[in-house]
Amino acid sequence: MAATRAPLSSYQNPSSTPTLKSPPKPSYVAFEIKASTLRKKKKQNGIRCEIKSFENPHNWTIEPDTPFHVFHNSPEAQVAMASGSAVNKVKKVCLFYCAETKSLAQKVAAQSDAIELRSITWRKFDDGFPNIFIPNAHGIRGHHVAFLASFSSPSVIFEQLSVIYALPKLFISSFTLVLPFFPTGTSERMEDEGDVATAFTLARALSNIPISMGGPTSLVIYDIHALQERFYFGDNILPCFESGIPLLKSRLQQLPDSDNISIAFPDDGAWKRFHKQLQHFPTIVCAKVREGDQRIVRIKEGDARGRHVVIVDDLVQSGGTLIECQKVLAAHGAAKISAYVTHGIFPNRSWERFQRDNGGKPEHGLTYFWITDSCPLTVKDVMHNPPFEVLSLAGSIAATLQI
């Protein structure tokens, strides 16, 4: 083991020679040790050291009972020290939620003892406008605070924005807004003069959240529809873009045919959005082509024959594109077809269009349809209805709150 330097006061010498005073400036002696791990009682670890050489140019002596300390600089010791430091730096978070996200908030809080649920009293005046109360507002002073939002419809956005604007002004240490689904993300550009890009409108509203004592608000969004939308946000907010794809990859590894999975993207937009996260799977890219007055889905590249093909996209509404993609993949010999979207919106109960494949008949339906719980109202509808399975964002959200 390499020579190690340590302060004089760190050595214990078996000699009984009286102690000598050290110089006024710190001085060191060098020694070489051979260390081995010693297992003590109650599963505690110790280190036994054997001194191989000892350099003492000043001929100092040390009192027999002087404590002996070893300063270990091995990679293992550094990892242990870092782990201990990380434990000490766990951020305690007060998590508020709206009515729709209560179930998800409870799952998030169950992930960590560092997350404490706090409720809000949501009421309305007779004229329909919100009458909101934050209990024990003084009790969150100096705390890290987060709010789990769901902008499922325009009718709930105003009441939640009222809370979102109020919390940072209660002298909190920091504020994090978790908005799993950014609902106006598909309206991100203008095609004709007069079009209103409501994605920009909502981004501006969130960019004006008051600054807390810790600085700008952190905004957590999952699989935003267009990555360029990050530039719609102003300097008073810090967007953090996360993805539900790791949940999908973990679920795919659990399948009995996990070695026969291919990923299909319904269009070039989905490929650009997700292909880097799924690059280890064989890929199929579909595209819409115009035939007369119709736009028909065709396979642009890739081979579906004999494969369990999983169609991946960021969101689904009516589901028409996914169904057309399913049909063309089945026609090209796919053995099974499943689907994944981070955000299952399904207006007007359009999820009912998706049926199970009835024992390996991909032309009739899907083996699995995975969604996350980013849209809580959908989760209530599709729960326990095959082929749907819900992959919860709770663990990912809990981890993100520690950033």
mmCIF file of C-alpha atoms in Angstrom:
data_model
loop_
_atom_site.group_PDB
_atom_site.id
_atom_site.type_symbol
_atom_site.label_atom_id
_atom_site.label_comp_id
_atom_site.label_asym_id
_atom_site.label_seq_id
_atom_site.Cartn_x
_atom_site.Cartn_y
_atom_site.Cartn_z
ATOM 1 C CA MET A 1 0.000 0.000 0.000
ATOM 2 C CA ALA A 2 1.339 3.467 -0.806
ATOM 3 C CA ALA A 3 2.939 5.627 1.873
ATOM 4 C CA THR A 4 0.463 7.704 3.866
ATOM 5 C CA ARG A 5 1.003 10.946 5.750
ATOM 6 C CA ALA A 6 -0.813 11.677 8.985
ATOM 7 C CA PRO A 7 -0.450 14.105 11.893
ATOM 8 C CA LEU A 8 1.827 13.188 14.773
ATOM 9 C CA SER A 9 -1.089 13.086 17.222
ATOM 10 C CA SER A 10 -2.582 10.222 15.274
ATOM 11 C CA TYR A 11 -0.045 7.539 16.277
ATOM 12 C CA GLN A 12 0.176 5.144 19.154
ATOM 13 C CA ASN A 13 3.632 3.766 19.946
ATOM 14 C CA PRO A 14 4.008 0.804 22.276
ATOM 15 C CA SER A 15 7.021 2.474 23.848
ATOM 16 C CA SER A 16 6.598 3.905 27.346
ATOM 17 C CA THR A 17 8.960 6.852 26.706
ATOM 18 C CA PRO A 18 7.575 10.200 27.990
ATOM 19 C CA THR A 19 5.773 12.497 25.545
ATOM 20 C CA LEU A 20 7.776 15.240 23.851
ATOM 21 C CA LYS A 21 6.262 18.522 22.710
ATOM 22 C CA SER A 22 5.845 18.903 18.951
ATOM 23 C CA PRO A 23 7.045 21.993 17.040
ATOM 24 C CA PRO A 24 4.693 24.980 16.790
ATOM 25 C CA LYS A 25 3.998 24.285 13.111
ATOM 26 C CA PRO A 26 2.204 21.044 12.049
ATOM 27 C CA SER A 27 4.696 18.334 11.195
ATOM 28 C CA TYR A 28 4.225 14.859 9.816
ATOM 29 C CA VAL A 29 5.881 11.480 9.843
ATOM 30 C CA ALA A 30 5.401 8.915 7.121
ATOM 31 C CA PHE A 31 4.525 5.276 7.489
ATOM 32 C CA GLU A 32 3.346 2.416 5.319
ATOM 33 C CA ILE A 33 0.472 0.245 6.414
ATOM 34 C CA LYS A 34 -1.218 -2.917 5.243
ATOM 35 C CA ALA A 35 -4.957 -2.773 5.918
ATOM 36 C CA SER A 36 -7.454 -5.601 6.212
ATOM 37 C CA THR A 37 -11.123 -5.590 7.062
ATOM 38 C CA LEU A 38 -12.127 -6.737 10.565
ATOM 39 C CA ARG A 39 -15.694 -7.849 11.245
ATOM 40 C CA LYS A 40 -16.830 -6.852 14.727
ATOM 41 C CA LYS A 41 -19.919 -7.672 16.763
ATOM 42 C CA LYS A 42 -23.321 -6.361 15.696
ATOM 43 C CA LYS A 43 -22.176 -6.371 12.061
ATOM 44 C CA GLN A 44 -19.942 -3.348 12.493
ATOM 45 C CA ASN A 45 -16.881 -3.022 10.316
ATOM 46 C CA GLY A 46 -13.405 -2.283 11.596
ATOM 47 C CA ILE A 47 -9.942 -2.024 10.062
ATOM 48 C CA ARG A 48 -6.823 -3.827 11.338
ATOM 49 C CA CYS A 49 -3.588 -2.148 10.254
ATOM 50 C CA GLU A 50 -0.079 -3.538 10.244
ATOM 51 C CA ILE A 51 2.716 -0.939 10.141
ATOM 52 C CA LYS A 52 5.237 -2.041 7.486
ATOM 53 C CA SER A 53 7.656 0.899 7.774
ATOM 54 C CA PHE A 54 8.025 3.990 9.943
ATOM 55 C CA GLU A 55 9.958 7.179 9.175
ATOM 56 C CA ASN A 56 10.644 9.412 12.173
ATOM 57 C CA PRO A 57 13.455 11.827 11.279
ATOM 58 C CA HIS A 58 12.892 13.983 14.402
ATOM 59 C CA ASN A 59 13.029 10.991 16.808
ATOM 60 C CA TRP A 60 9.711 12.006 18.368
ATOM 61 C CA THR A 61 8.073 9.702 20.848
ATOM 62 C CA ILE A 62 4.398 9.302 21.618
ATOM 63 C CA GLU A 63 2.569 8.590 24.849
ATOM 64 C CA PRO A 64 1.305 4.985 24.950
ATOM 65 C CA ASP A 65 -2.386 5.861 25.315
ATOM 66 C CA THR A 66 -2.454 8.465 22.530
ATOM 67 C CA PRO A 67 -5.376 7.605 20.197
ATOM 68 C CA PHE A 68 -4.479 6.260 16.775
ATOM 69 C CA HIS A 69 -6.489 7.452 13.764
ATOM 70 C CA VAL A 70 -6.224 6.338 10.154
ATOM 71 C CA PHE A 71 -7.324 8.642 7.365
ATOM 72 C CA HIS A 72 -8.227 6.265 4.554
ATOM 73 C CA ASN A 73 -8.351 7.646 1.028
ATOM 74 C CA SER A 74 -9.422 4.522 -0.866
ATOM 75 C CA PRO A 75 -12.241 4.620 -3.476
ATOM 76 C CA GLU A 76 -14.406 2.515 -1.146
ATOM 77 C CA ALA A 77 -13.992 5.014 1.667
ATOM 78 C CA GLN A 78 -14.793 7.903 -0.665
ATOM 79 C CA VAL A 79 -18.025 6.194 -1.781
ATOM 80 C CA ALA A 80 -19.017 5.576 1.837
ATOM 81 C CA MET A 81 -18.332 9.192 2.737
ATOM 82 C CA ALA A 82 -20.312 10.391 -0.285
ATOM 83 C CA SER A 83 -23.216 8.124 0.630
ATOM 84 C CA GLY A 84 -23.245 9.418 4.177
ATOM 85 C CA SER A 85 -23.129 12.989 2.895
ATOM 86 C CA ALA A 86 -26.019 12.284 0.519
ATOM 87 C CA VAL A 87 -28.124 10.921 3.368
ATOM 88 C CA ASN A 88 -27.526 14.073 5.345
ATOM 89 C CA LYS A 89 -28.602 16.201 2.398
ATOM 90 C CA VAL A 90 -32.024 14.622 1.827
ATOM 91 C CA LYS A 91 -34.424 17.466 1.090
ATOM 92 C CA LYS A 92 -37.617 17.517 3.129
ATOM 93 C CA VAL A 93 -40.489 18.509 0.865
ATOM 94 C CA CYS A 94 -44.040 19.587 1.666
ATOM 95 C CA LEU A 95 -46.161 18.287 -1.225
ATOM 96 C CA PHE A 96 -49.506 19.940 -1.985
ATOM 97 C CA TYR A 97 -51.946 18.569 -4.553
ATOM 98 C CA CYS A 98 -55.265 19.231 -6.231
ATOM 99 C CA ALA A 99 -58.308 16.984 -6.076
ATOM 100 C CA GLU A 100 -57.411 15.097 -9.260
ATOM 101 C CA THR A 101 -53.844 14.314 -8.219
ATOM 102 C CA LYS A 102 -54.558 13.157 -4.652
ATOM 103 C CA SER A 103 -54.016 9.480 -5.468
ATOM 104 C CA LEU A 104 -50.767 10.151 -7.328
ATOM 105 C CA ALA A 105 -49.562 12.457 -4.535
ATOM 106 C CA GLN A 106 -50.131 9.682 -1.989
ATOM 107 C CA LYS A 107 -48.056 7.316 -4.126
ATOM 108 C CA VAL A 108 -45.287 9.919 -4.398
ATOM 109 C CA ALA A 109 -45.244 10.444 -0.618
ATOM 110 C CA ALA A 110 -45.062 6.682 -0.091
ATOM 111 C CA GLN A 111 -41.759 6.644 -1.986
ATOM 112 C CA SER A 112 -39.853 8.652 0.630
ATOM 113 C CA ASP A 113 -40.109 9.678 4.275
ATOM 114 C CA ALA A 114 -38.725 13.043 3.166
ATOM 115 C CA ILE A 115 -42.011 13.920 1.418
ATOM 116 C CA GLU A 116 -44.866 15.174 3.601
ATOM 117 C CA LEU A 117 -48.352 15.561 2.172
ATOM 118 C CA ARG A 118 -50.130 18.854 2.814
ATOM 119 C CA SER A 119 -53.772 19.440 1.879
ATOM 120 C CA ILE A 120 -55.588 22.486 0.521
ATOM 121 C CA THR A 121 -59.227 23.362 1.101
ATOM 122 C CA TRP A 122 -60.836 23.715 -2.329
ATOM 123 C CA ARG A 123 -64.203 25.478 -2.223
ATOM 124 C CA LYS A 124 -66.283 27.699 -4.509
ATOM 125 C CA PHE A 125 -68.314 30.815 -3.936
ATOM 126 C CA ASP A 126 -71.934 30.896 -5.032
ATOM 127 C CA ASP A 127 -70.905 32.536 -8.297
ATOM 128 C CA GLY A 128 -68.614 29.612 -9.137
ATOM 129 C CA PHE A 129 -65.265 31.333 -8.568
ATOM 130 C CA PRO A 130 -62.767 29.518 -6.346
ATOM 131 C CA ASN A 131 -62.682 29.993 -2.581
ATOM 132 C CA ILE A 132 -59.350 28.440 -1.569
ATOM 133 C CA PHE A 133 -57.606 28.129 1.788
ATOM 134 C CA ILE A 134 -54.070 26.853 2.565
ATOM 135 C CA PRO A 135 -54.132 25.471 6.135
ATOM 136 C CA ASN A 136 -51.217 26.241 8.469
ATOM 137 C CA ALA A 137 -49.573 28.600 5.992
ATOM 138 C CA HIS A 138 -47.118 29.748 8.671
ATOM 139 C CA GLY A 139 -46.015 26.156 9.155
ATOM 140 C CA ILE A 140 -44.371 25.897 5.738
ATOM 141 C CA ARG A 141 -42.114 28.915 6.187
ATOM 142 C CA GLY A 142 -38.534 27.928 5.462
ATOM 143 C CA HIS A 143 -39.605 24.604 3.933
ATOM 144 C CA HIS A 144 -39.144 23.227 0.426
ATOM 145 C CA VAL A 145 -42.600 23.126 -1.148
ATOM 146 C CA ALA A 146 -43.998 21.382 -4.233
ATOM 147 C CA PHE A 147 -47.404 21.353 -5.888
ATOM 148 C CA LEU A 148 -48.661 18.436 -8.005
ATOM 149 C CA ALA A 149 -50.957 19.899 -10.642
ATOM 150 C CA SER A 150 -53.319 18.548 -13.285
ATOM 151 C CA PHE A 151 -54.507 20.952 -15.991
ATOM 152 C CA SER A 152 -57.031 18.461 -17.339
ATOM 153 C CA SER A 153 -59.463 21.163 -18.502
ATOM 154 C CA PRO A 154 -59.596 24.976 -18.683
ATOM 155 C CA SER A 155 -62.110 24.980 -15.828
ATOM 156 C CA VAL A 156 -59.527 23.825 -13.258
ATOM 157 C CA ILE A 157 -56.502 25.783 -14.466
ATOM 158 C CA PHE A 158 -57.476 29.098 -12.858
ATOM 159 C CA GLU A 159 -58.010 27.698 -9.363
ATOM 160 C CA GLN A 160 -54.730 25.822 -9.470
ATOM 161 C CA LEU A 161 -52.848 28.834 -10.825
ATOM 162 C CA SER A 162 -54.195 30.796 -7.867
ATOM 163 C CA VAL A 163 -52.503 28.355 -5.474
ATOM 164 C CA ILE A 164 -49.364 28.121 -7.604
ATOM 165 C CA TYR A 165 -48.976 31.903 -7.474
ATOM 166 C CA ALA A 166 -49.659 32.026 -3.707
ATOM 167 C CA LEU A 167 -47.316 29.328 -2.374
ATOM 168 C CA PRO A 168 -43.961 30.944 -3.314
ATOM 169 C CA LYS A 169 -44.960 34.108 -1.421
ATOM 170 C CA LEU A 170 -45.313 32.270 1.903
ATOM 171 C CA PHE A 171 -41.572 32.611 2.684
ATOM 172 C CA ILE A 172 -40.723 29.087 1.560
ATOM 173 C CA SER A 173 -37.182 27.922 0.804
ATOM 174 C CA SER A 174 -37.967 26.745 -2.715
ATOM 175 C CA PHE A 175 -40.931 25.928 -4.933
ATOM 176 C CA THR A 176 -41.360 23.097 -7.431
ATOM 177 C CA LEU A 177 -44.371 22.761 -9.723
ATOM 178 C CA VAL A 178 -44.937 19.235 -11.008
ATOM 179 C CA LEU A 179 -47.158 19.339 -14.090
ATOM 180 C CA PRO A 180 -46.832 15.836 -15.591
ATOM 181 C CA PHE A 181 -48.868 16.697 -18.696
ATOM 182 C CA PHE A 182 -48.465 20.059 -20.431
ATOM 183 C CA PRO A 183 -51.928 20.155 -22.039
ATOM 184 C CA THR A 184 -51.458 22.796 -24.742
ATOM 185 C CA GLY A 185 -48.261 21.236 -26.046
ATOM 186 C CA THR A 186 -49.816 20.199 -29.361
ATOM 187 C CA SER A 187 -50.729 23.813 -30.139
ATOM 188 C CA GLU A 188 -47.156 25.006 -30.370
ATOM 189 C CA ARG A 189 -46.995 26.690 -33.779
ATOM 190 C CA MET A 190 -48.891 28.833 -36.263
ATOM 191 C CA GLU A 191 -49.780 27.551 -39.702
ATOM 192 C CA ASP A 192 -51.951 30.499 -40.771
ATOM 193 C CA GLU A 193 -51.987 34.132 -39.753
ATOM 194 C CA GLY A 194 -54.388 34.417 -36.857
ATOM 195 C CA ASP A 195 -53.623 31.014 -35.302
ATOM 196 C CA VAL A 196 -53.008 31.291 -31.558
ATOM 197 C CA ALA A 197 -50.242 29.084 -30.163
ATOM 198 C CA THR A 198 -51.748 28.365 -26.742
ATOM 199 C CA ALA A 199 -48.636 26.428 -25.715
ATOM 200 C CA PHE A 200 -46.847 29.770 -25.640
ATOM 201 C CA THR A 201 -49.728 31.347 -23.692
ATOM 202 C CA LEU A 202 -49.584 28.737 -20.922
ATOM 203 C CA ALA A 203 -45.779 28.866 -20.845
ATOM 204 C CA ARG A 204 -45.934 32.629 -20.294
ATOM 205 C CA ALA A 205 -48.458 32.224 -17.477
ATOM 206 C CA LEU A 206 -46.182 29.725 -15.713
ATOM 207 C CA SER A 207 -43.127 31.894 -16.328
ATOM 208 C CA ASN A 208 -44.662 34.604 -14.152
ATOM 209 C CA ILE A 209 -44.934 32.492 -10.996
ATOM 210 C CA PRO A 210 -43.506 34.642 -8.166
ATOM 211 C CA ILE A 211 -39.929 33.909 -7.127
ATOM 212 C CA SER A 212 -39.563 32.163 -3.757
ATOM 213 C CA MET A 213 -36.812 32.756 -1.200
ATOM 214 C CA GLY A 214 -34.747 30.089 -3.006
ATOM 215 C CA GLY A 215 -35.085 31.651 -6.446
ATOM 216 C CA PRO A 216 -37.072 30.740 -9.575
ATOM 217 C CA THR A 217 -39.657 27.972 -9.593
ATOM 218 C CA SER A 218 -38.640 24.529 -10.872
ATOM 219 C CA LEU A 219 -41.180 23.146 -13.355
ATOM 220 C CA VAL A 220 -41.293 19.382 -13.954
ATOM 221 C CA ILE A 221 -42.991 18.182 -17.167
ATOM 222 C CA TYR A 222 -43.023 14.688 -18.672
ATOM 223 C CA ASP A 223 -42.571 14.105 -22.403
ATOM 224 C CA ILE A 224 -43.572 17.531 -23.640
ATOM 225 C CA HIS A 225 -44.920 17.303 -27.172
ATOM 226 C CA ALA A 226 -42.258 19.454 -28.845
ATOM 227 C CA LEU A 227 -38.826 19.982 -27.326
ATOM 228 C CA GLN A 228 -38.571 23.501 -28.754
ATOM 229 C CA GLU A 229 -41.328 24.496 -26.328
ATOM 230 C CA ARG A 230 -38.643 24.817 -23.650
ATOM 231 C CA PHE A 231 -37.808 28.146 -25.274
ATOM 232 C CA TYR A 232 -41.347 29.420 -24.638
ATOM 233 C CA PHE A 233 -40.581 29.720 -20.924
ATOM 234 C CA GLY A 234 -39.072 32.866 -19.441
ATOM 235 C CA ASP A 235 -36.092 33.327 -17.136
ATOM 236 C CA ASN A 236 -38.172 33.251 -13.932
ATOM 237 C CA ILE A 237 -38.828 29.511 -14.215
ATOM 238 C CA LEU A 238 -36.554 26.489 -14.602
ATOM 239 C CA PRO A 239 -38.188 23.803 -16.794
ATOM 240 C CA CYS A 240 -37.066 20.254 -16.044
ATOM 241 C CA PHE A 241 -38.142 17.847 -18.792
ATOM 242 C CA GLU A 242 -38.464 14.217 -17.703
ATOM 243 C CA SER A 243 -39.667 11.131 -19.571
ATOM 244 C CA GLY A 244 -41.841 8.101 -18.913
ATOM 245 C CA ILE A 245 -39.800 5.932 -21.298
ATOM 246 C CA PRO A 246 -37.662 4.419 -18.482
ATOM 247 C CA LEU A 247 -40.899 2.993 -17.034
ATOM 248 C CA LEU A 248 -41.685 1.391 -20.382
ATOM 249 C CA LYS A 249 -38.197 -0.104 -20.723
ATOM 250 C CA SER A 250 -38.446 -1.580 -17.254
ATOM 251 C CA ARG A 251 -41.834 -3.127 -18.071
ATOM 252 C CA LEU A 252 -40.589 -4.569 -21.359
ATOM 253 C CA GLN A 253 -37.770 -6.345 -19.547
ATOM 254 C CA GLN A 254 -40.381 -8.202 -17.496
ATOM 255 C CA LEU A 255 -42.134 -9.698 -20.526
ATOM 256 C CA PRO A 256 -41.505 -13.369 -21.366
ATOM 257 C CA ASP A 257 -40.728 -12.370 -24.974
ATOM 258 C CA SER A 258 -38.523 -9.403 -24.023
ATOM 259 C CA ASP A 259 -35.882 -10.582 -26.518
ATOM 260 C CA ASN A 260 -38.390 -10.330 -29.387
ATOM 261 C CA ILE A 261 -39.472 -6.698 -28.972
ATOM 262 C CA SER A 262 -39.427 -4.149 -31.780
ATOM 263 C CA ILE A 263 -40.368 -0.498 -31.356
ATOM 264 C CA ALA A 264 -42.654 1.187 -33.883
ATOM 265 C CA PHE A 265 -43.041 4.936 -34.216
ATOM 266 C CA PRO A 266 -46.304 6.117 -35.825
ATOM 267 C CA ASP A 267 -44.606 9.086 -37.497
ATOM 268 C CA ASP A 268 -41.287 10.904 -37.839
ATOM 269 C CA GLY A 269 -42.156 13.179 -34.905
ATOM 270 C CA ALA A 270 -42.364 10.234 -32.507
ATOM 271 C CA TRP A 271 -39.091 8.850 -33.882
ATOM 272 C CA LYS A 272 -37.283 12.164 -33.316
ATOM 273 C CA ARG A 273 -38.703 12.399 -29.808
ATOM 274 C CA PHE A 274 -37.894 8.901 -28.525
ATOM 275 C CA HIS A 275 -35.492 6.957 -30.759
ATOM 276 C CA LYS A 276 -32.377 7.793 -28.710
ATOM 277 C CA GLN A 277 -33.927 6.384 -25.542
ATOM 278 C CA LEU A 278 -34.970 3.205 -27.370
ATOM 279 C CA GLN A 279 -32.006 2.772 -29.680
ATOM 280 C CA HIS A 280 -31.208 -0.740 -28.414
ATOM 281 C CA PHE A 281 -34.440 -2.132 -29.897
ATOM 282 C CA PRO A 282 -35.077 -2.907 -33.566
ATOM 283 C CA THR A 283 -37.014 0.013 -34.991
ATOM 284 C CA ILE A 284 -39.966 0.384 -37.335
ATOM 285 C CA VAL A 285 -40.988 3.814 -38.582
ATOM 286 C CA CYS A 286 -44.444 4.443 -40.002
ATOM 287 C CA ALA A 287 -45.609 7.451 -41.980
ATOM 288 C CA LYS A 288 -48.837 8.916 -43.296
ATOM 289 C CA VAL A 289 -49.008 9.081 -47.083
ATOM 290 C CA ARG A 290 -51.691 10.693 -49.186
ATOM 291 C CA GLU A 291 -53.685 8.476 -51.539
ATOM 292 C CA GLY A 292 -56.304 10.545 -53.287
ATOM 293 C CA ASP A 293 -58.284 12.349 -50.609
ATOM 294 C CA GLN A 294 -57.143 10.036 -47.828
ATOM 295 C CA ARG A 295 -54.057 9.896 -45.642
ATOM 296 C CA ILE A 296 -53.047 6.271 -45.078
ATOM 297 C CA VAL A 297 -50.421 4.868 -42.689
ATOM 298 C CA ARG A 298 -47.599 2.943 -44.341
ATOM 299 C CA ILE A 299 -44.410 1.325 -43.010
ATOM 300 C CA LYS A 300 -41.528 3.575 -43.998
ATOM 301 C CA GLU A 301 -38.714 1.355 -42.698
ATOM 302 C CA GLY A 302 -38.256 -1.760 -40.555
ATOM 303 C CA ASP A 303 -39.619 -5.305 -40.468
ATOM 304 C CA ALA A 304 -42.509 -6.403 -38.239
ATOM 305 C CA ARG A 305 -42.609 -10.089 -39.201
ATOM 306 C CA GLY A 306 -42.764 -12.405 -36.178
ATOM 307 C CA ARG A 307 -42.049 -9.611 -33.727
ATOM 308 C CA HIS A 308 -43.861 -8.265 -30.673
ATOM 309 C CA VAL A 309 -44.149 -4.688 -31.883
ATOM 310 C CA VAL A 310 -44.692 -1.871 -29.379
ATOM 311 C CA ILE A 311 -46.037 1.393 -30.832
ATOM 312 C CA VAL A 312 -44.587 4.363 -28.908
ATOM 313 C CA ASP A 313 -45.798 7.966 -28.861
ATOM 314 C CA ASP A 314 -46.047 10.827 -26.370
ATOM 315 C CA LEU A 315 -49.853 11.074 -26.235
ATOM 316 C CA VAL A 316 -53.112 9.737 -27.621
ATOM 317 C CA GLN A 317 -56.429 11.482 -28.064
ATOM 318 C CA SER A 318 -58.926 9.828 -30.417
ATOM 319 C CA GLY A 319 -56.515 6.991 -31.149
ATOM 320 C CA GLY A 320 -57.117 6.947 -34.881
ATOM 321 C CA THR A 321 -53.445 7.025 -35.857
ATOM 322 C CA LEU A 322 -52.554 4.232 -33.433
ATOM 323 C CA ILE A 323 -55.309 2.007 -34.749
ATOM 324 C CA GLU A 324 -54.220 2.550 -38.356
ATOM 325 C CA CYS A 325 -50.650 1.800 -37.340
ATOM 326 C CA GLN A 326 -51.793 -1.380 -35.608
ATOM 327 C CA LYS A 327 -53.596 -2.556 -38.742
ATOM 328 C CA VAL A 328 -50.626 -2.065 -41.045
ATOM 329 C CA LEU A 329 -48.243 -3.786 -38.618
ATOM 330 C CA ALA A 330 -50.585 -6.770 -38.334
ATOM 331 C CA ALA A 331 -50.829 -6.942 -42.129
ATOM 332 C CA HIS A 332 -47.027 -7.108 -42.289
ATOM 333 C CA GLY A 333 -46.814 -10.158 -40.018
ATOM 334 C CA ALA A 334 -46.393 -8.831 -36.474
ATOM 335 C CA ALA A 335 -46.896 -11.660 -33.950
ATOM 336 C CA LYS A 336 -48.153 -9.293 -31.222
ATOM 337 C CA ILE A 337 -48.828 -5.569 -31.074
ATOM 338 C CA SER A 338 -48.813 -3.390 -27.975
ATOM 339 C CA ALA A 339 -48.775 0.378 -27.458
ATOM 340 C CA TYR A 340 -47.323 2.919 -25.057
ATOM 341 C CA VAL A 341 -48.104 6.603 -24.578
ATOM 342 C CA THR A 342 -47.030 8.772 -21.669
ATOM 343 C CA HIS A 343 -50.260 10.792 -21.716
ATOM 344 C CA GLY A 344 -53.547 8.980 -22.247
ATOM 345 C CA ILE A 345 -55.989 11.829 -22.841
ATOM 346 C CA PHE A 346 -58.828 9.921 -24.513
ATOM 347 C CA PRO A 347 -61.525 12.615 -24.785
ATOM 348 C CA ASN A 348 -65.099 11.359 -24.994
ATOM 349 C CA ARG A 349 -64.058 7.919 -23.711
ATOM 350 C CA SER A 350 -62.162 7.178 -26.908
ATOM 351 C CA TRP A 351 -60.157 4.571 -24.973
ATOM 352 C CA GLU A 352 -63.076 2.227 -25.556
ATOM 353 C CA ARG A 353 -61.935 1.863 -29.192
ATOM 354 C CA PHE A 354 -58.983 -0.262 -28.068
ATOM 355 C CA GLN A 355 -59.682 -3.940 -27.542
ATOM 356 C CA ARG A 356 -57.590 -6.858 -26.347
ATOM 357 C CA ASP A 357 -56.088 -9.104 -29.019
ATOM 358 C CA ASN A 358 -58.055 -12.212 -27.954
ATOM 359 C CA GLY A 359 -55.162 -14.627 -27.636
ATOM 360 C CA GLY A 360 -52.518 -13.478 -30.085
ATOM 361 C CA LYS A 361 -54.616 -12.035 -32.917
ATOM 362 C CA PRO A 362 -52.959 -8.640 -33.481
ATOM 363 C CA GLU A 363 -55.376 -7.638 -36.216
ATOM 364 C CA HIS A 364 -58.173 -7.688 -33.612
ATOM 365 C CA GLY A 365 -56.540 -5.702 -30.819
ATOM 366 C CA LEU A 366 -53.552 -4.990 -28.586
ATOM 367 C CA THR A 367 -51.740 -7.287 -26.185
ATOM 368 C CA TYR A 368 -50.967 -4.361 -23.857
ATOM 369 C CA PHE A 369 -51.674 -0.646 -23.867
ATOM 370 C CA TRP A 370 -49.430 1.104 -21.356
ATOM 371 C CA ILE A 371 -50.082 4.641 -20.138
ATOM 372 C CA THR A 372 -48.778 6.602 -17.154
ATOM 373 C CA ASP A 373 -50.863 8.321 -14.489
ATOM 374 C CA SER A 374 -50.092 11.793 -15.874
ATOM 375 C CA CYS A 375 -53.803 12.208 -16.671
ATOM 376 C CA PRO A 376 -55.581 11.107 -13.468
ATOM 377 C CA LEU A 377 -59.121 11.189 -14.863
ATOM 378 C CA THR A 378 -58.165 8.677 -17.558
ATOM 379 C CA VAL A 379 -56.582 6.360 -14.999
ATOM 380 C CA LYS A 380 -59.910 6.048 -13.171
ATOM 381 C CA ASP A 381 -61.642 5.077 -16.420
ATOM 382 C CA VAL A 382 -59.193 2.495 -17.780
ATOM 383 C CA MET A 383 -58.086 0.888 -14.519
ATOM 384 C CA HIS A 384 -58.689 -2.875 -14.627
ATOM 385 C CA ASN A 385 -59.802 -2.708 -18.277
ATOM 386 C CA PRO A 386 -57.537 -4.831 -20.510
ATOM 387 C CA PRO A 387 -55.452 -4.197 -22.518
ATOM 388 C CA PHE A 388 -54.642 -1.135 -20.392
ATOM 389 C CA GLU A 389 -51.921 -1.074 -17.743
ATOM 390 C CA VAL A 390 -50.907 2.029 -15.788
ATOM 391 C CA LEU A 391 -47.215 2.711 -15.160
ATOM 392 C CA SER A 392 -46.969 5.147 -12.267
ATOM 393 C CA LEU A 393 -44.748 8.224 -12.371
ATOM 394 C CA ALA A 394 -44.656 8.317 -8.543
ATOM 395 C CA GLY A 395 -41.093 7.053 -8.145
ATOM 396 C CA SER A 396 -39.760 9.352 -10.835
ATOM 397 C CA ILE A 397 -41.528 12.379 -9.339
ATOM 398 C CA ALA A 398 -40.207 11.590 -5.857
ATOM 399 C CA ALA A 399 -36.666 11.391 -7.213
ATOM 400 C CA THR A 400 -37.077 14.635 -9.159
ATOM 401 C CA LEU A 401 -38.203 16.478 -6.021
ATOM 402 C CA GLN A 402 -34.726 15.846 -4.595
ATOM 403 C CA ILE A 403 -33.013 17.857 -7.348
#
